[in-house]
Coordinates of C-alpha atoms in Angstrom, one line a residue:
M341 CA -20.6 77.1 5.5
S342 CA -20.2 80.5 3.7
E343 CA -16.8 82.0 3.1
S344 CA -17.6 84.9 5.4
A345 CA -18.9 82.8 8.4
F346 CA -15.5 83.1 10.1
S347 CA -11.9 84.0 9.3
L348 CA -9.0 81.9 10.6
P349 CA -5.5 83.4 10.5
D350 CA -3.5 83.4 7.3
D351 CA -0.8 81.2 8.9
P352 CA -2.8 78.5 10.8
D353 CA 0.2 76.3 11.4
T354 CA 1.8 79.0 13.5
V355 CA -1.4 79.5 15.5
R356 CA -1.6 75.7 16.1
R357 CA 2.0 75.5 17.1
A358 CA 1.7 78.4 19.5
L359 CA -1.3 76.8 21.3
V360 CA 0.3 73.3 21.6
E361 CA 3.6 74.7 22.9
W362 CA 1.7 76.8 25.5
Y363 CA -0.2 73.7 26.6
E364 CA 2.8 71.4 26.8
A365 CA 4.8 74.0 28.7
D366 CA 2.3 74.1 31.6
H367 CA -1.2 72.9 32.1
R368 CA -3.5 71.8 35.0
G369 CA -2.8 68.2 36.1
F370 CA -5.9 66.0 36.2
P371 CA -5.7 62.2 36.7
W372 CA -7.5 61.5 33.5
R373 CA -4.9 63.5 31.6
E374 CA -2.3 61.0 32.8
T375 CA -3.9 58.0 31.1
T376 CA -5.1 56.8 27.7
D377 CA -7.3 54.1 29.3
P378 CA -10.7 54.5 27.6
Y379 CA -12.6 53.2 30.7
E380 CA -11.0 55.8 33.0
I381 CA -11.5 58.6 30.4
L382 CA -15.2 57.6 30.0
V383 CA -15.6 57.7 33.8
S384 CA -14.1 61.2 33.9
E385 CA -16.2 62.5 31.0
V386 CA -19.4 61.2 32.5
M387 CA -18.5 62.6 35.9
S388 CA -17.6 66.0 34.4
Q389 CA -21.0 66.6 32.8
Q390 CA -22.2 69.8 34.5
T391 CA -20.2 69.1 37.6
Q392 CA -17.4 71.2 39.0
L393 CA -14.0 69.8 38.2
E394 CA -12.9 70.0 41.9
R395 CA -15.7 67.6 42.8
V396 CA -14.8 65.3 40.0
V397 CA -11.2 65.2 41.0
E398 CA -12.2 64.1 44.5
A399 CA -14.5 61.4 43.2
F400 CA -12.5 60.0 40.3
D401 CA -9.7 58.3 42.1
G402 CA -12.1 56.6 44.6
F403 CA -14.3 55.4 41.8
V404 CA -11.6 53.8 39.7
E405 CA -9.9 52.3 42.7
R406 CA -13.2 50.6 43.7
W407 CA -14.1 49.6 40.1
P408 CA -10.8 49.7 38.1
D409 CA -12.2 48.4 34.8
A410 CA -15.4 47.9 32.9
E411 CA -15.6 44.2 33.8
R412 CA -15.6 45.0 37.6
L413 CA -18.0 47.9 37.2
A414 CA -20.4 45.8 35.2
A415 CA -20.3 43.1 37.9
A416 CA -21.0 45.6 40.7
D417 CA -24.4 46.1 42.3
R418 CA -26.0 49.0 40.5
S419 CA -27.2 50.4 43.8
A420 CA -23.6 50.7 45.1
V421 CA -22.6 52.6 42.0
V422 CA -25.6 55.0 42.3
G423 CA -24.9 55.3 46.0
F424 CA -21.3 56.4 45.3
W425 CA -22.5 58.9 42.7
S426 CA -24.9 60.4 45.2
D427 CA -22.4 60.5 48.1
H428 CA -20.0 62.5 45.9
S429 CA -22.7 64.9 44.6
L430 CA -21.9 64.1 41.0
G431 CA -25.2 65.2 39.5
Y432 CA -28.1 63.2 38.1
N433 CA -28.0 59.6 39.3
N434 CA -29.1 58.3 35.9
R435 CA -25.6 59.0 34.7
A436 CA -24.3 56.4 37.1
R437 CA -26.9 53.9 35.8
Y438 CA -25.9 54.6 32.2
L439 CA -22.2 54.2 33.1
H440 CA -22.9 50.9 34.7
E441 CA -24.9 49.7 31.7
A442 CA -22.2 50.9 29.3
A443 CA -19.6 48.9 31.2
G444 CA -21.9 45.9 30.8
Q445 CA -22.0 46.5 27.0
V446 CA -18.3 46.7 26.8
T447 CA -18.0 43.4 28.6
T448 CA -20.6 41.5 26.8
E449 CA -21.1 43.1 23.4
F450 CA -17.6 44.2 22.7
D451 CA -15.7 41.2 24.4
G452 CA -14.1 43.6 26.9
E453 CA -12.5 45.8 24.3
F454 CA -13.6 49.4 24.1
P455 CA -14.9 50.7 20.7
E456 CA -12.5 53.2 19.3
T457 CA -14.4 55.6 16.9
P458 CA -16.9 58.2 17.9
D459 CA -19.7 56.4 16.0
E460 CA -19.0 53.1 17.7
L461 CA -18.7 54.7 21.1
Q462 CA -22.2 56.2 20.7
E463 CA -23.5 52.6 20.8
L464 CA -22.8 52.6 24.6
Q465 CA -25.6 53.6 26.8
G466 CA -25.7 57.3 27.7
V467 CA -22.8 58.2 25.5
G468 CA -23.7 61.1 23.1
P469 CA -21.7 62.7 20.4
Y470 CA -19.7 64.9 22.6
T471 CA -18.6 62.2 25.1
A472 CA -18.0 59.7 22.3
N473 CA -15.7 62.2 20.6
A474 CA -13.9 63.1 23.8
V475 CA -13.2 59.4 24.6
A476 CA -12.1 58.7 21.0
S477 CA -9.8 61.7 21.2
F478 CA -8.2 61.3 24.6
A479 CA -8.0 57.5 24.6
F480 CA -7.3 56.7 21.0
N481 CA -6.2 60.0 19.4
N482 CA -9.0 59.1 16.9
G483 CA -11.5 61.9 17.4
N484 CA -12.8 65.0 15.8
A485 CA -12.5 68.5 17.2
V486 CA -14.2 68.8 20.6
V487 CA -16.6 71.7 20.9
D488 CA -17.7 72.5 24.4
T489 CA -18.6 75.8 26.1
N490 CA -14.9 76.8 26.6
V491 CA -14.0 76.0 23.0
K492 CA -17.0 78.1 21.7
R493 CA -15.9 81.0 23.8
V494 CA -12.3 80.8 22.5
L495 CA -13.4 80.6 18.8
H496 CA -16.0 83.4 19.2
R497 CA -13.5 85.8 20.8
A498 CA -10.4 84.9 18.9
F499 CA -11.7 84.5 15.3
D500 CA -15.2 86.1 15.5
V501 CA -16.9 82.7 14.9
P502 CA -20.7 83.3 15.0
D503 CA -22.8 81.7 17.8
D504 CA -24.0 78.8 15.7
D505 CA -23.3 75.2 16.6
D506 CA -22.7 74.1 13.0
I507 CA -20.3 76.9 12.3
F508 CA -18.5 76.3 15.6
A509 CA -18.0 72.7 14.6
D510 CA -16.7 73.7 11.1
A511 CA -14.3 76.2 12.6
A512 CA -13.0 73.8 15.2
G513 CA -12.5 71.1 12.7
E514 CA -10.7 73.3 10.3
L515 CA -8.4 74.6 12.9
M516 CA -7.5 71.2 14.5
P517 CA -4.3 69.6 13.0
A518 CA -5.0 66.2 11.4
G519 CA -4.3 63.2 13.5
E520 CA -3.6 65.2 16.7
S521 CA -7.0 65.2 18.4
R522 CA -5.7 64.1 21.8
T523 CA -3.2 67.0 22.3
W524 CA -5.2 69.6 20.4
N525 CA -8.5 69.1 22.2
N526 CA -6.8 69.1 25.5
A527 CA -5.0 72.3 24.6
I528 CA -7.9 74.3 23.3
M529 CA -10.1 73.3 26.2
E530 CA -7.3 74.3 28.6
L531 CA -7.1 77.7 26.9
G532 CA -10.8 78.2 27.5
G533 CA -10.5 76.9 31.1
V534 CA -7.6 79.1 32.3
A535 CA -7.1 82.0 29.9
C536 CA -10.2 82.7 27.9
T537 CA -12.6 82.4 30.8
K538 CA -15.8 84.4 31.3
T539 CA -13.5 87.1 32.8
P540 CA -10.5 86.7 30.5
A541 CA -7.0 86.4 31.9
C542 CA -5.1 87.0 28.6
D543 CA -1.9 88.5 30.0
D544 CA -1.8 86.7 33.4
A545 CA -2.3 83.3 31.7
E546 CA 0.1 84.3 28.8
C547 CA -2.6 83.4 26.2
P548 CA -0.7 82.2 23.1
W549 CA -3.3 83.6 20.7
R550 CA -3.1 87.3 21.8
A551 CA -1.3 88.2 18.5
W552 CA -4.3 86.9 16.4
C553 CA -7.2 87.4 18.8
D554 CA -10.0 89.7 17.6
A555 CA -11.2 90.3 21.2
Y556 CA -7.7 91.1 22.5
A557 CA -7.3 93.7 19.7
T558 CA -10.7 95.3 20.1
G559 CA -11.3 95.0 23.8
D560 CA -14.7 93.4 23.1
F561 CA -14.7 90.2 25.2
S562 CA -18.4 89.3 24.7
A563 CA -19.1 85.6 24.2
P564 CA -22.0 83.2 23.7
D565 CA -24.2 82.8 26.7
V566 CA -22.9 80.1 29.0
P567 CA -25.6 77.7 30.4
T568 CA -25.5 77.7 34.2
Q569 CA -26.4 74.7 36.3
S570 CA -29.1 75.3 38.9
P571 CA -27.9 75.4 42.5
F572 CA -27.4 71.9 43.9
E573 CA -28.3 72.9 47.5
G574 CA -32.0 72.4 48.0
S575 CA -32.6 71.1 44.5
R576 CA -34.6 68.0 43.4
R577 CA -31.2 66.5 42.4
Q578 CA -30.0 66.8 46.0
F579 CA -33.1 65.1 47.4
R580 CA -33.2 62.4 44.7
G581 CA -29.6 61.6 45.8
R582 CA -30.6 61.6 49.4
V583 CA -33.4 59.1 48.8
V584 CA -31.0 56.7 47.1
R585 CA -28.4 57.1 49.8
I586 CA -31.0 56.4 52.6
L587 CA -32.4 53.4 50.8
G588 CA -28.9 52.1 50.5
E589 CA -28.9 51.7 54.3
Y590 CA -32.3 49.9 54.5
D591 CA -33.8 47.0 52.8
E592 CA -37.1 48.8 52.5
L593 CA -38.9 51.8 54.0
A594 CA -42.5 53.0 54.2
L595 CA -43.3 56.5 53.1
P596 CA -43.8 57.8 56.7
E597 CA -40.4 56.4 57.6
L598 CA -38.6 57.7 54.5
G599 CA -40.0 61.2 54.4
P600 CA -38.5 62.6 57.6
R601 CA -35.1 61.1 56.7
V602 CA -35.2 62.9 53.4
R603 CA -36.3 66.3 54.8
V604 CA -36.3 67.4 58.4
D605 CA -39.4 69.6 57.6
Y606 CA -41.3 66.7 56.1
T607 CA -45.0 66.6 57.2
A608 CA -47.4 64.2 55.4
D609 CA -49.8 66.9 54.3
G610 CA -47.3 69.8 54.0
E611 CA -45.7 71.5 51.0
H612 CA -42.9 69.0 51.1
G613 CA -44.9 66.1 52.3
R614 CA -46.5 62.9 50.9
E615 CA -47.3 64.2 47.4
W616 CA -43.9 65.9 47.0
L617 CA -42.1 62.6 48.0
R618 CA -44.3 60.5 45.7
E619 CA -43.3 62.8 42.7
L620 CA -39.6 62.4 43.7
L621 CA -40.0 58.6 43.9
A622 CA -41.8 58.6 40.5
D623 CA -38.8 60.3 38.9
L624 CA -36.4 57.7 40.5
E625 CA -38.7 54.8 39.5
D626 CA -38.8 56.1 35.9
D627 CA -35.0 56.1 35.9
G628 CA -35.0 52.5 37.1
L629 CA -33.4 53.3 40.4
V630 CA -36.1 52.4 42.9
V631 CA -39.1 50.1 43.2
V632 CA -42.3 51.5 44.8
D633 CA -44.7 48.9 46.1
T634 CA -48.2 50.2 46.5
D635 CA -49.8 46.9 47.8
G636 CA -51.1 48.0 51.1
E637 CA -48.9 50.6 52.8
T638 CA -46.6 52.2 50.2
T639 CA -43.0 51.0 50.6
V640 CA -39.8 51.8 48.7
R641 CA -36.6 49.9 48.0
L642 CA -33.7 50.3 45.7
Q643 CA -33.8 48.5 42.3
R644 CA -31.2 45.8 42.5

């Protein structure tokens, strides 16, 4: 990292204190912010991947009530977990499968005790660097600086940090106070979520960094491009979820029986017909969610 890559304030302790005091005075209440249980935090992090928080809040309580710990999730029928995921429109169903498998790893490979460091947490199925760091931070106060889209936007605007992942990570790490990853990461993510949004609400949200913020001083609130999730309605994700939900109600269905239940406009030789459905099922089969039997008439069932 070059000396000119970014410029933090001359008095970083004052900046840090201002953010933490702002966060502790008032912040959004999410159920996963009220716990340090690594299982519940992992569930919330996996649910939150490219899914609106409102949808996550609705699903989270129901999920942990039904499967309150890793042992009971590991013992659950995977199709039930995937069905819950689909019913609550939580995005790609393979995330539910990975979460189920990770619970099994915690139970069998780690003797029921969650690993505590980012590196160890990445040994769990489907847990990448970001999720591992978030769980380490929020469950064990043992993580590095979290860098998500909100944090990038904050750092870019406030301290003119260039749009480069490595430089963002350096700046976030330099700014985070040592040994305070739980509070700090929650606070800076909250700042990006309620004050330094795409359309900034600096004064209305009483942003604590206005005195140091380059964007606030110059009026230039440009920020790195924010990836947008493709619409869920009418997407392959929606129809994949619908297949899983329908198969959860039947032991097995032949393609002519399954197709019209997935789409009302299904016709065997139409645009959204037999070939379209086969491609959808191939994706689900690759993810280990369904079994397609091509002996005789093609039939489909959930992978148990």
